[in-house]
């Protein structure tokens, strides 16, 4: 999965790749919004009618059997597409996939189901053309290495070390170490050796394991034994910050000639320096993308992304899918001609196929919660309760819910937009509270999440819970006047985006500052001190429905 | 399917393996739903099951898997023949791909015969092929709504009915529904959830030694399938024999009245919706007893299967912090004390 926007660096990488695979067939390019028919194959209508027998038109996954596929705009791929590709991967298509992730931010990433199957994730963004070194290998060397592959052994201690390293990095999926073992084997073949050793293990760790890291390796020793894994969802432990994944492995690695520290050191060397910060923010990309594009989408007869046509009646909003209708009618023609004695094309109501479209009508409810001061814990608990209540029956509502908290010197995403109750429970375990009130940062982060939701085709709605009394500015510096000015500016910026919002005043007595801020935001103002989770979720749902366009 | 990873070589995943074996012993339990993280071997276990199941006797050539001693009187294949020969066929484990069209699932006009001979004939779909076997849906929570409706209807009636312009076919379609998915991709409709008799939660092994064993076996399998399958052939045969023995024993297993009281109390305590929970719990405990070679179902069997049989039937209470497994365990401690 290549993280790279289109540009010379990416083109260069791809062309180098094509050179390196030598006489192997070049990978096929997959259109980003591919339909099932093109992907999985179907009936070739014209050939079928000409030949008088069914002619199968192979889908892209069949055509690519044994060879590579290139998936551009992988960050836009739906969970459905990822699942179809995954199924073919396990089955008839033992080729490889090069994904091109063109995401603009870390929030935009390919579906997790796809990422789990990927071995490598080279980052090409921000790399200058001149910095791209020419390949260290020639196509002939690659071909020779491929021939050598079956004779390469990866000694058990190397395998064990890779598995222990994956566990220490907090990677739950077992595909990761398996891919690492394969990578080590291929690297060994390329280095004209027949037994994998330390160098290959380090390389595999850096290329396959490091980018999946969910925890810093140092944390392993500090973790306490954990038997909560039996329960699902794991009961959040108020003492544990949410980034502590319950999959954490606490076994000491088995003896191996390669000290596990060595591989951890190798991983650490290539981990991005801000990983720890991201992990602390509970923002591990590995789990945050699960719900993108999944599940509840409304099927529309008029607009949206095209879906397979279905049998149906004409009339009302329905539009005829002429090609599909002809296709449905085609096989019956000889029968009907014989029955009716008529010539020409005979179409019956049974044949009608109706166009359908998938339209994302989902709304994105984003809570922005003031977690500063003394009442922070209570407010956060209410917001959390409301989030879980909303997600509990997300299957019938069309909603995604996210949660942002601000306190101290900034704002953080506690729960990225999701509709999974499991995920929410996992992340909302222990919520930090207290400190100053960086209201502006909270509003801006809320706006950012709302805008990215809108780009993803959702209808965002913000619910801000605060008393409106900012005392930390955008730059994280204390000072009430500056902080209020920043908050007002942020509120105006929010209004300019046109994102509907409600401001829930959580102070004991309604605050003038909160009311004027909501006016600046163009938001509804509701004074609701000590709202329970139930009232909160009901209120937000009602208000967001009213303000839907 | 002959080259699937051996069932007996799967490390850990005991609950999943047991659930699959229980449904293989008593298919009326309805199915297994496996929810869990990615890369934990959900599909591997299901595909491995195909290699483990004993063969079934069918009417030779019947695409609807008619049993020789119980031929469907309306079977389009069998009623056209006077004489039936019996054949052995592996128990079908059929994949229902997410992108499957309705025609492919329920069956449709046989194109070849319609075009070449101008004959009206029905070509059976995936539901017909899955009859008397297993129907497997990976990523079941991404399945399109209309396919879910269709499956619910067929699973409830045990029959697939196709009516179209003089094509009128009905054939039995009784199968064990096996679904797998990742809960982070979204929730499942409660109606569909209810159709799965058992549900299991899968996580990757916690112990490094287990993880090492998983990778070693997988790697050995990928490097030399024939040798790996040969190594495990004996263990596979033993597992298969356990299923066959348990099936024979099942009709003789006694369910004491006291146990039925416990079953009812447990479901009542948990507020598990509908009688289906009770029925499934009783059947699963009975099948497990048969698997263990016991002639009478005891509280031990009940305790073993209750989490699988009940955890997906509990009413969601988002404000209850405990997971559903914990709630089942809690109720068991009270009822079975």
PDB file of N, CA and C in Angstrom, chain A residues 36 43 48 52 54 79 83-84 112-113 116 150 152 156 160 163 171-175 178 182 185 229 231-232 236 247 249 290 294 310 331-332 335-336 338 348 350-351 356 388 395 421 423 425-426, chain B residues 37-39 98-99 102 109 111-112 114-120 139 142 144 146 164-165 183-185 187 190 201 204-206 208 211-212 215-216 218-219 222-223 316 318 320-321 323-324 326:
ATOM      1  N   UNK A  36     -19.729  -4.606  -9.263  1.00  0.00           N
ATOM      2  CA  UNK A  36     -19.571  -6.047  -9.091  1.00  0.00           C
ATOM      3  C   UNK A  36     -19.399  -6.778 -10.410  1.00  0.00           C
ATOM      4  N   UNK A  43     -22.399 -12.182 -17.400  1.00  0.00           N
ATOM      5  CA  UNK A  43     -22.747 -12.759 -18.688  1.00  0.00           C
ATOM      6  C   UNK A  43     -22.425 -11.755 -19.790  1.00  0.00           C
ATOM      7  N   UNK A  48     -23.196 -13.952 -25.971  1.00  0.00           N
ATOM      8  CA  UNK A  48     -24.131 -15.013 -25.660  1.00  0.00           C
ATOM      9  C   UNK A  48     -25.181 -15.152 -26.756  1.00  0.00           C
ATOM     10  N   UNK A  52     -25.325 -18.317 -29.099  1.00  0.00           N
ATOM     11  CA  UNK A  52     -26.438 -19.197 -28.764  1.00  0.00           C
ATOM     12  C   UNK A  52     -26.154 -20.049 -27.550  1.00  0.00           C
ATOM     13  N   UNK A  54     -24.422 -19.572 -23.270  1.00  0.00           N
ATOM     14  CA  UNK A  54     -23.962 -18.541 -22.359  1.00  0.00           C
ATOM     15  C   UNK A  54     -22.453 -18.320 -22.492  1.00  0.00           C
ATOM     16  N   UNK A  79     -15.721  -0.696   2.345  1.00  0.00           N
ATOM     17  CA  UNK A  79     -15.498  -1.962   3.045  1.00  0.00           C
ATOM     18  C   UNK A  79     -15.987  -3.128   2.195  1.00  0.00           C
ATOM     19  N   UNK A  83     -13.805  -6.304   1.069  1.00  0.00           N
ATOM     20  CA  UNK A  83     -14.205  -7.674   1.376  1.00  0.00           C
ATOM     21  C   UNK A  83     -14.169  -8.545   0.127  1.00  0.00           C
ATOM     22  N   UNK A  84     -14.595  -7.979  -1.005  1.00  0.00           N
ATOM     23  CA  UNK A  84     -14.591  -8.767  -2.253  1.00  0.00           C
ATOM     24  C   UNK A  84     -13.152  -9.074  -2.679  1.00  0.00           C
ATOM     25  N   UNK A 112      -9.565  -1.070   6.766  1.00  0.00           N
ATOM     26  CA  UNK A 112      -8.679  -1.884   7.591  1.00  0.00           C
ATOM     27  C   UNK A 112      -8.577  -3.317   7.073  1.00  0.00           C
ATOM     28  N   UNK A 113      -9.668  -3.818   6.475  1.00  0.00           N
ATOM     29  CA  UNK A 113      -9.644  -5.191   5.972  1.00  0.00           C
ATOM     30  C   UNK A 113      -8.579  -5.341   4.890  1.00  0.00           C
ATOM     31  N   UNK A 116      -4.875  -4.960   6.494  1.00  0.00           N
ATOM     32  CA  UNK A 116      -4.421  -6.132   7.223  1.00  0.00           C
ATOM     33  C   UNK A 116      -3.699  -7.122   6.313  1.00  0.00           C
ATOM     34  N   UNK A 150      12.114 -21.228  -3.446  1.00  0.00           N
ATOM     35  CA  UNK A 150      11.678 -22.471  -2.782  1.00  0.00           C
ATOM     36  C   UNK A 150      12.764 -23.118  -1.926  1.00  0.00           C
ATOM     37  N   UNK A 152      14.928 -21.506  -0.006  1.00  0.00           N
ATOM     38  CA  UNK A 152      15.337 -20.675   1.132  1.00  0.00           C
ATOM     39  C   UNK A 152      14.657 -21.160   2.399  1.00  0.00           C
ATOM     40  N   UNK A 156      13.797 -21.461  12.605  1.00  0.00           N
ATOM     41  CA  UNK A 156      12.744 -21.240  13.610  1.00  0.00           C
ATOM     42  C   UNK A 156      13.021 -20.051  14.515  1.00  0.00           C
ATOM     43  N   UNK A 160      10.434 -17.130  15.259  1.00  0.00           N
ATOM     44  CA  UNK A 160      10.003 -16.820  16.624  1.00  0.00           C
ATOM     45  C   UNK A 160      10.268 -15.353  16.967  1.00  0.00           C
ATOM     46  N   UNK A 163       7.704 -13.118  15.381  1.00  0.00           N
ATOM     47  CA  UNK A 163       6.402 -13.206  16.047  1.00  0.00           C
ATOM     48  C   UNK A 163       6.428 -12.443  17.363  1.00  0.00           C
ATOM     49  N   UNK A 171       0.606  -5.774  17.763  1.00  0.00           N
ATOM     50  CA  UNK A 171      -0.119  -6.067  16.522  1.00  0.00           C
ATOM     51  C   UNK A 171      -0.943  -7.341  16.734  1.00  0.00           C
ATOM     52  N   UNK A 172      -2.260  -7.245  16.768  1.00  0.00           N
ATOM     53  CA  UNK A 172      -3.058  -8.434  17.077  1.00  0.00           C
ATOM     54  C   UNK A 172      -3.144  -9.420  15.910  1.00  0.00           C
ATOM     55  N   UNK A 173      -3.167  -8.923  14.683  1.00  0.00           N
ATOM     56  CA  UNK A 173      -3.407  -9.812  13.550  1.00  0.00           C
ATOM     57  C   UNK A 173      -2.239 -10.764  13.342  1.00  0.00           C
ATOM     58  N   UNK A 174      -2.572 -12.027  13.073  1.00  0.00           N
ATOM     59  CA  UNK A 174      -1.522 -13.013  12.831  1.00  0.00           C
ATOM     60  C   UNK A 174      -1.028 -12.976  11.393  1.00  0.00           C
ATOM     61  N   UNK A 175      -1.722 -12.184  10.555  1.00  0.00           N
ATOM     62  CA  UNK A 175      -1.227 -12.073   9.190  1.00  0.00           C
ATOM     63  C   UNK A 175       0.104 -11.336   9.178  1.00  0.00           C
ATOM     64  N   UNK A 178       3.160 -13.509   9.702  1.00  0.00           N
ATOM     65  CA  UNK A 178       3.241 -14.426   8.559  1.00  0.00           C
ATOM     66  C   UNK A 178       3.823 -13.700   7.344  1.00  0.00           C
ATOM     67  N   UNK A 182       7.446 -14.230   5.278  1.00  0.00           N
ATOM     68  CA  UNK A 182       7.581 -14.319   3.827  1.00  0.00           C
ATOM     69  C   UNK A 182       8.538 -13.258   3.304  1.00  0.00           C
ATOM     70  N   UNK A 185      11.992 -14.273   3.859  1.00  0.00           N
ATOM     71  CA  UNK A 185      12.390 -15.324   2.926  1.00  0.00           C
ATOM     72  C   UNK A 185      12.766 -14.722   1.576  1.00  0.00           C
ATOM     73  N   UNK A 229      -9.593 -10.411  27.753  1.00  0.00           N
ATOM     74  CA  UNK A 229      -9.830 -10.694  26.356  1.00  0.00           C
ATOM     75  C   UNK A 229     -10.996 -11.646  26.138  1.00  0.00           C
ATOM     76  N   UNK A 231     -13.877 -11.354  27.349  1.00  0.00           N
ATOM     77  CA  UNK A 231     -15.139 -10.634  27.271  1.00  0.00           C
ATOM     78  C   UNK A 231     -15.153  -9.774  26.029  1.00  0.00           C
ATOM     79  N   UNK A 232     -16.314  -9.652  25.485  1.00  0.00           N
ATOM     80  CA  UNK A 232     -16.437  -8.721  24.392  1.00  0.00           C
ATOM     81  C   UNK A 232     -17.746  -7.988  24.545  1.00  0.00           C
ATOM     82  N   UNK A 236     -14.322  -1.416  29.906  1.00  0.00           N
ATOM     83  CA  UNK A 236     -13.291  -0.393  30.025  1.00  0.00           C
ATOM     84  C   UNK A 236     -12.887  -0.230  31.481  1.00  0.00           C
ATOM     85  N   UNK A 247      -5.242  -6.556  23.520  1.00  0.00           N
ATOM     86  CA  UNK A 247      -4.543  -7.669  22.891  1.00  0.00           C
ATOM     87  C   UNK A 247      -3.095  -7.766  23.369  1.00  0.00           C
ATOM     88  N   UNK A 249       0.313  -8.447  24.625  1.00  0.00           N
ATOM     89  CA  UNK A 249       0.864  -9.730  25.004  1.00  0.00           C
ATOM     90  C   UNK A 249       1.879  -9.541  26.112  1.00  0.00           C
ATOM     91  N   UNK A 290     -12.379   1.268  10.554  1.00  0.00           N
ATOM     92  CA  UNK A 290     -13.218   0.103  10.311  1.00  0.00           C
ATOM     93  C   UNK A 290     -14.554   0.414   9.684  1.00  0.00           C
ATOM     94  N   UNK A 294     -18.999   1.510   5.502  1.00  0.00           N
ATOM     95  CA  UNK A 294     -19.673   0.243   5.730  1.00  0.00           C
ATOM     96  C   UNK A 294     -21.136   0.442   6.054  1.00  0.00           C
ATOM     97  N   UNK A 310     -32.233  -4.372  -9.987  1.00  0.00           N
ATOM     98  CA  UNK A 310     -33.036  -5.452  -9.424  1.00  0.00           C
ATOM     99  C   UNK A 310     -34.363  -5.531 -10.157  1.00  0.00           C
ATOM    100  N   UNK A 331     -32.547 -14.450 -22.752  1.00  0.00           N
ATOM    101  CA  UNK A 331     -32.619 -15.907 -22.817  1.00  0.00           C
ATOM    102  C   UNK A 331     -34.020 -16.436 -23.098  1.00  0.00           C
ATOM    103  N   UNK A 332     -35.026 -15.658 -22.824  1.00  0.00           N
ATOM    104  CA  UNK A 332     -36.409 -16.133 -23.001  1.00  0.00           C
ATOM    105  C   UNK A 332     -36.885 -16.003 -24.439  1.00  0.00           C
ATOM    106  N   UNK A 335     -38.020 -19.075 -26.520  1.00  0.00           N
ATOM    107  CA  UNK A 335     -39.209 -19.670 -25.909  1.00  0.00           C
ATOM    108  C   UNK A 335     -40.453 -18.870 -26.248  1.00  0.00           C
ATOM    109  N   UNK A 336     -40.331 -17.554 -26.066  1.00  0.00           N
ATOM    110  CA  UNK A 336     -41.519 -16.708 -26.248  1.00  0.00           C
ATOM    111  C   UNK A 336     -41.937 -16.644 -27.699  1.00  0.00           C
ATOM    112  N   UNK A 338     -41.649 -18.934 -29.846  1.00  0.00           N
ATOM    113  CA  UNK A 338     -42.329 -20.175 -30.165  1.00  0.00           C
ATOM    114  C   UNK A 338     -43.745 -20.162 -29.583  1.00  0.00           C
ATOM    115  N   UNK A 348     -41.478  -8.904 -21.243  1.00  0.00           N
ATOM    116  CA  UNK A 348     -42.585  -9.040 -20.283  1.00  0.00           C
ATOM    117  C   UNK A 348     -42.262  -8.242 -19.025  1.00  0.00           C
ATOM    118  N   UNK A 350     -41.966  -9.143 -16.153  1.00  0.00           N
ATOM    119  CA  UNK A 350     -40.999  -9.869 -15.330  1.00  0.00           C
ATOM    120  C   UNK A 350     -39.560  -9.472 -15.612  1.00  0.00           C
ATOM    121  N   UNK A 351     -39.339  -8.984 -16.822  1.00  0.00           N
ATOM    122  CA  UNK A 351     -37.967  -8.691 -17.224  1.00  0.00           C
ATOM    123  C   UNK A 351     -37.480  -7.347 -16.710  1.00  0.00           C
ATOM    124  N   UNK A 356     -30.847   1.129  -9.342  1.00  0.00           N
ATOM    125  CA  UNK A 356     -30.765   1.505  -7.929  1.00  0.00           C
ATOM    126  C   UNK A 356     -29.453   2.211  -7.680  1.00  0.00           C
ATOM    127  N   UNK A 388     -22.882   6.065  23.385  1.00  0.00           N
ATOM    128  CA  UNK A 388     -23.140   4.624  23.374  1.00  0.00           C
ATOM    129  C   UNK A 388     -24.613   4.323  23.130  1.00  0.00           C
ATOM    130  N   UNK A 395     -27.798   0.216  13.846  1.00  0.00           N
ATOM    131  CA  UNK A 395     -28.171  -0.545  12.655  1.00  0.00           C
ATOM    132  C   UNK A 395     -29.472  -0.047  12.064  1.00  0.00           C
ATOM    133  N   UNK A 421     -20.373   0.109  18.204  1.00  0.00           N
ATOM    134  CA  UNK A 421     -20.443   0.211  19.658  1.00  0.00           C
ATOM    135  C   UNK A 421     -19.210  -0.425  20.287  1.00  0.00           C
ATOM    136  N   UNK A 423     -16.243  -0.544  19.077  1.00  0.00           N
ATOM    137  CA  UNK A 423     -15.102   0.342  18.981  1.00  0.00           C
ATOM    138  C   UNK A 423     -15.224   1.485  19.987  1.00  0.00           C
ATOM    139  N   UNK A 425     -16.789   1.523  22.828  1.00  0.00           N
ATOM    140  CA  UNK A 425     -16.545   1.063  24.201  1.00  0.00           C
ATOM    141  C   UNK A 425     -15.060   0.909  24.455  1.00  0.00           C
ATOM    142  N   UNK A 426     -14.388   0.417  23.433  1.00  0.00           N
ATOM    143  CA  UNK A 426     -12.958   0.188  23.590  1.00  0.00           C
ATOM    144  C   UNK A 426     -12.217   1.500  23.820  1.00  0.00           C
TER     145      UNK A 426
ATOM    146  N   UNK B  37     -11.457 -10.124  15.453  1.00  0.00           N
ATOM    147  CA  UNK B  37     -10.458  -9.299  14.784  1.00  0.00           C
ATOM    148  C   UNK B  37     -10.051  -9.907  13.450  1.00  0.00           C
ATOM    149  N   UNK B  38      -9.406  -9.060  12.671  1.00  0.00           N
ATOM    150  CA  UNK B  38      -8.883  -9.551  11.398  1.00  0.00           C
ATOM    151  C   UNK B  38      -7.670 -10.435  11.636  1.00  0.00           C
ATOM    152  N   UNK B  39      -7.473 -11.356  10.686  1.00  0.00           N
ATOM    153  CA  UNK B  39      -6.275 -12.181  10.737  1.00  0.00           C
ATOM    154  C   UNK B  39      -6.254 -13.145  11.908  1.00  0.00           C
ATOM    155  N   UNK B  98     -20.168 -11.931  -1.284  1.00  0.00           N
ATOM    156  CA  UNK B  98     -20.922 -10.695  -1.069  1.00  0.00           C
ATOM    157  C   UNK B  98     -21.547 -10.169  -2.353  1.00  0.00           C
ATOM    158  N   UNK B  99     -20.859 -10.341  -3.456  1.00  0.00           N
ATOM    159  CA  UNK B  99     -21.351  -9.757  -4.697  1.00  0.00           C
ATOM    160  C   UNK B  99     -22.324 -10.641  -5.456  1.00  0.00           C
ATOM    161  N   UNK B 102     -28.995 -12.169  -7.042  1.00  0.00           N
ATOM    162  CA  UNK B 102     -30.145 -12.930  -6.578  1.00  0.00           C
ATOM    163  C   UNK B 102     -30.291 -14.221  -7.378  1.00  0.00           C
ATOM    164  N   UNK B 109     -33.227 -19.256 -14.696  1.00  0.00           N
ATOM    165  CA  UNK B 109     -33.436 -19.976 -15.951  1.00  0.00           C
ATOM    166  C   UNK B 109     -32.103 -20.521 -16.455  1.00  0.00           C
ATOM    167  N   UNK B 111     -29.660 -20.866 -18.869  1.00  0.00           N
ATOM    168  CA  UNK B 111     -29.411 -20.120 -20.096  1.00  0.00           C
ATOM    169  C   UNK B 111     -29.059 -21.020 -21.268  1.00  0.00           C
ATOM    170  N   UNK B 112     -28.200 -21.951 -20.981  1.00  0.00           N
ATOM    171  CA  UNK B 112     -27.699 -22.784 -22.058  1.00  0.00           C
ATOM    172  C   UNK B 112     -28.849 -23.486 -22.776  1.00  0.00           C
ATOM    173  N   UNK B 114     -32.044 -22.750 -22.613  1.00  0.00           N
ATOM    174  CA  UNK B 114     -32.989 -21.803 -23.183  1.00  0.00           C
ATOM    175  C   UNK B 114     -32.501 -21.317 -24.541  1.00  0.00           C
ATOM    176  N   UNK B 115     -31.226 -21.067 -24.647  1.00  0.00           N
ATOM    177  CA  UNK B 115     -30.699 -20.503 -25.883  1.00  0.00           C
ATOM    178  C   UNK B 115     -30.514 -21.557 -26.966  1.00  0.00           C
ATOM    179  N   UNK B 116     -30.003 -22.698 -26.562  1.00  0.00           N
ATOM    180  CA  UNK B 116     -29.692 -23.679 -27.599  1.00  0.00           C
ATOM    181  C   UNK B 116     -30.906 -24.514 -27.986  1.00  0.00           C
ATOM    182  N   UNK B 117     -31.719 -24.892 -27.007  1.00  0.00           N
ATOM    183  CA  UNK B 117     -32.837 -25.761 -27.334  1.00  0.00           C
ATOM    184  C   UNK B 117     -34.190 -25.078 -27.204  1.00  0.00           C
ATOM    185  N   UNK B 118     -34.199 -23.844 -26.712  1.00  0.00           N
ATOM    186  CA  UNK B 118     -35.462 -23.172 -26.504  1.00  0.00           C
ATOM    187  C   UNK B 118     -36.283 -23.843 -25.425  1.00  0.00           C
ATOM    188  N   UNK B 119     -35.623 -24.477 -24.461  1.00  0.00           N
ATOM    189  CA  UNK B 119     -36.326 -25.159 -23.378  1.00  0.00           C
ATOM    190  C   UNK B 119     -36.341 -24.309 -22.129  1.00  0.00           C
ATOM    191  N   UNK B 120     -37.411 -24.469 -21.380  1.00  0.00           N
ATOM    192  CA  UNK B 120     -37.507 -23.765 -20.129  1.00  0.00           C
ATOM    193  C   UNK B 120     -37.019 -24.707 -19.033  1.00  0.00           C
ATOM    194  N   UNK B 139     -17.698 -11.824   6.017  1.00  0.00           N
ATOM    195  CA  UNK B 139     -18.073 -10.413   6.135  1.00  0.00           C
ATOM    196  C   UNK B 139     -19.591 -10.277   6.090  1.00  0.00           C
ATOM    197  N   UNK B 142     -21.677  -7.093   5.922  1.00  0.00           N
ATOM    198  CA  UNK B 142     -21.677  -6.235   4.736  1.00  0.00           C
ATOM    199  C   UNK B 142     -22.633  -6.756   3.672  1.00  0.00           C
ATOM    200  N   UNK B 144     -25.730  -7.423   1.388  1.00  0.00           N
ATOM    201  CA  UNK B 144     -26.792  -6.511   0.960  1.00  0.00           C
ATOM    202  C   UNK B 144     -28.120  -6.904   1.586  1.00  0.00           C
ATOM    203  N   UNK B 146     -31.201  -7.050   0.528  1.00  0.00           N
ATOM    204  CA  UNK B 146     -32.163  -7.934  -0.117  1.00  0.00           C
ATOM    205  C   UNK B 146     -31.720  -9.392  -0.021  1.00  0.00           C
ATOM    206  N   UNK B 164     -41.470 -17.701 -11.600  1.00  0.00           N
ATOM    207  CA  UNK B 164     -41.261 -16.701 -12.632  1.00  0.00           C
ATOM    208  C   UNK B 164     -41.761 -17.214 -13.964  1.00  0.00           C
ATOM    209  N   UNK B 165     -42.739 -16.559 -14.544  1.00  0.00           N
ATOM    210  CA  UNK B 165     -43.240 -16.827 -15.884  1.00  0.00           C
ATOM    211  C   UNK B 165     -43.230 -18.311 -16.211  1.00  0.00           C
ATOM    212  N   UNK B 183     -16.700  -6.966  14.018  1.00  0.00           N
ATOM    213  CA  UNK B 183     -17.750  -6.097  14.579  1.00  0.00           C
ATOM    214  C   UNK B 183     -17.526  -4.618  14.269  1.00  0.00           C
ATOM    215  N   UNK B 184     -16.300  -4.266  13.927  1.00  0.00           N
ATOM    216  CA  UNK B 184     -16.052  -2.854  13.649  1.00  0.00           C
ATOM    217  C   UNK B 184     -16.611  -2.420  12.306  1.00  0.00           C
ATOM    218  N   UNK B 185     -17.003  -3.385  11.486  1.00  0.00           N
ATOM    219  CA  UNK B 185     -17.582  -3.010  10.194  1.00  0.00           C
ATOM    220  C   UNK B 185     -19.059  -2.665  10.328  1.00  0.00           C
ATOM    221  N   UNK B 187     -22.998  -3.300  12.779  1.00  0.00           N
ATOM    222  CA  UNK B 187     -23.802  -4.275  13.525  1.00  0.00           C
ATOM    223  C   UNK B 187     -24.635  -5.112  12.556  1.00  0.00           C
ATOM    224  N   UNK B 190     -30.943  -7.639  14.077  1.00  0.00           N
ATOM    225  CA  UNK B 190     -31.289  -8.607  15.125  1.00  0.00           C
ATOM    226  C   UNK B 190     -31.965  -9.853  14.553  1.00  0.00           C
ATOM    227  N   UNK B 201     -16.787 -15.523  19.796  1.00  0.00           N
ATOM    228  CA  UNK B 201     -15.934 -14.350  19.673  1.00  0.00           C
ATOM    229  C   UNK B 201     -14.509 -14.832  19.522  1.00  0.00           C
ATOM    230  N   UNK B 204      -7.031 -13.203  18.543  1.00  0.00           N
ATOM    231  CA  UNK B 204      -5.813 -13.944  18.212  1.00  0.00           C
ATOM    232  C   UNK B 204      -5.207 -14.447  19.527  1.00  0.00           C
ATOM    233  N   UNK B 205      -4.457 -15.543  19.451  1.00  0.00           N
ATOM    234  CA  UNK B 205      -3.936 -16.149  20.675  1.00  0.00           C
ATOM    235  C   UNK B 205      -3.114 -15.161  21.492  1.00  0.00           C
ATOM    236  N   UNK B 206      -3.237 -15.264  22.800  1.00  0.00           N
ATOM    237  CA  UNK B 206      -2.547 -14.323  23.690  1.00  0.00           C
ATOM    238  C   UNK B 206      -1.121 -14.771  23.993  1.00  0.00           C
ATOM    239  N   UNK B 208       2.517 -16.149  23.298  1.00  0.00           N
ATOM    240  CA  UNK B 208       3.460 -16.106  22.182  1.00  0.00           C
ATOM    241  C   UNK B 208       3.729 -17.499  21.629  1.00  0.00           C
ATOM    242  N   UNK B 211       1.096 -18.345  19.251  1.00  0.00           N
ATOM    243  CA  UNK B 211       1.223 -17.574  18.012  1.00  0.00           C
ATOM    244  C   UNK B 211       2.314 -18.169  17.144  1.00  0.00           C
ATOM    245  N   UNK B 212       3.411 -18.557  17.783  1.00  0.00           N
ATOM    246  CA  UNK B 212       4.506 -19.166  17.038  1.00  0.00           C
ATOM    247  C   UNK B 212       4.030 -20.440  16.354  1.00  0.00           C
ATOM    248  N   UNK B 215       1.899 -19.702  13.248  1.00  0.00           N
ATOM    249  CA  UNK B 215       2.672 -19.263  12.085  1.00  0.00           C
ATOM    250  C   UNK B 215       3.477 -20.426  11.521  1.00  0.00           C
ATOM    251  N   UNK B 216       4.063 -21.224  12.391  1.00  0.00           N
ATOM    252  CA  UNK B 216       4.867 -22.362  11.912  1.00  0.00           C
ATOM    253  C   UNK B 216       4.018 -23.304  11.084  1.00  0.00           C
ATOM    254  N   UNK B 218       1.148 -22.721   9.612  1.00  0.00           N
ATOM    255  CA  UNK B 218       0.671 -22.070   8.395  1.00  0.00           C
ATOM    256  C   UNK B 218       1.788 -22.048   7.351  1.00  0.00           C
ATOM    257  N   UNK B 219       2.982 -21.727   7.787  1.00  0.00           N
ATOM    258  CA  UNK B 219       4.112 -21.643   6.876  1.00  0.00           C
ATOM    259  C   UNK B 219       4.427 -23.015   6.296  1.00  0.00           C
ATOM    260  N   UNK B 222       1.872 -23.842   3.697  1.00  0.00           N
ATOM    261  CA  UNK B 222       2.026 -23.133   2.437  1.00  0.00           C
ATOM    262  C   UNK B 222       3.239 -23.609   1.653  1.00  0.00           C
ATOM    263  N   UNK B 223       4.251 -24.080   2.356  1.00  0.00           N
ATOM    264  CA  UNK B 223       5.466 -24.501   1.655  1.00  0.00           C
ATOM    265  C   UNK B 223       5.286 -25.878   1.015  1.00  0.00           C
ATOM    266  N   UNK B 316     -29.498  -5.402  24.163  1.00  0.00           N
ATOM    267  CA  UNK B 316     -28.360  -4.532  24.347  1.00  0.00           C
ATOM    268  C   UNK B 316     -28.635  -3.523  25.460  1.00  0.00           C
ATOM    269  N   UNK B 318     -26.512  -0.539  26.587  1.00  0.00           N
ATOM    270  CA  UNK B 318     -25.234   0.149  26.387  1.00  0.00           C
ATOM    271  C   UNK B 318     -24.664   0.710  27.681  1.00  0.00           C
ATOM    272  N   UNK B 320     -24.692  -0.831  30.523  1.00  0.00           N
ATOM    273  CA  UNK B 320     -24.096  -1.892  31.333  1.00  0.00           C
ATOM    274  C   UNK B 320     -22.686  -2.124  30.811  1.00  0.00           C
ATOM    275  N   UNK B 321     -21.720  -1.861  31.645  1.00  0.00           N
ATOM    276  CA  UNK B 321     -20.342  -1.904  31.189  1.00  0.00           C
ATOM    277  C   UNK B 321     -19.869  -3.324  30.875  1.00  0.00           C
ATOM    278  N   UNK B 323     -19.445  -6.979  29.420  1.00  0.00           N
ATOM    279  CA  UNK B 323     -19.690  -7.592  28.135  1.00  0.00           C
ATOM    280  C   UNK B 323     -20.776  -8.642  28.261  1.00  0.00           C
ATOM    281  N   UNK B 324     -21.328  -9.071  27.109  1.00  0.00           N
ATOM    282  CA  UNK B 324     -22.437 -10.008  27.179  1.00  0.00           C
ATOM    283  C   UNK B 324     -21.976 -11.360  27.724  1.00  0.00           C
ATOM    284  N   UNK B 326     -19.817 -11.831  30.063  1.00  0.00           N
ATOM    285  CA  UNK B 326     -19.813 -11.699  31.514  1.00  0.00           C
ATOM    286  C   UNK B 326     -21.223 -11.817  32.063  1.00  0.00           C
TER     287      UNK B 326
END
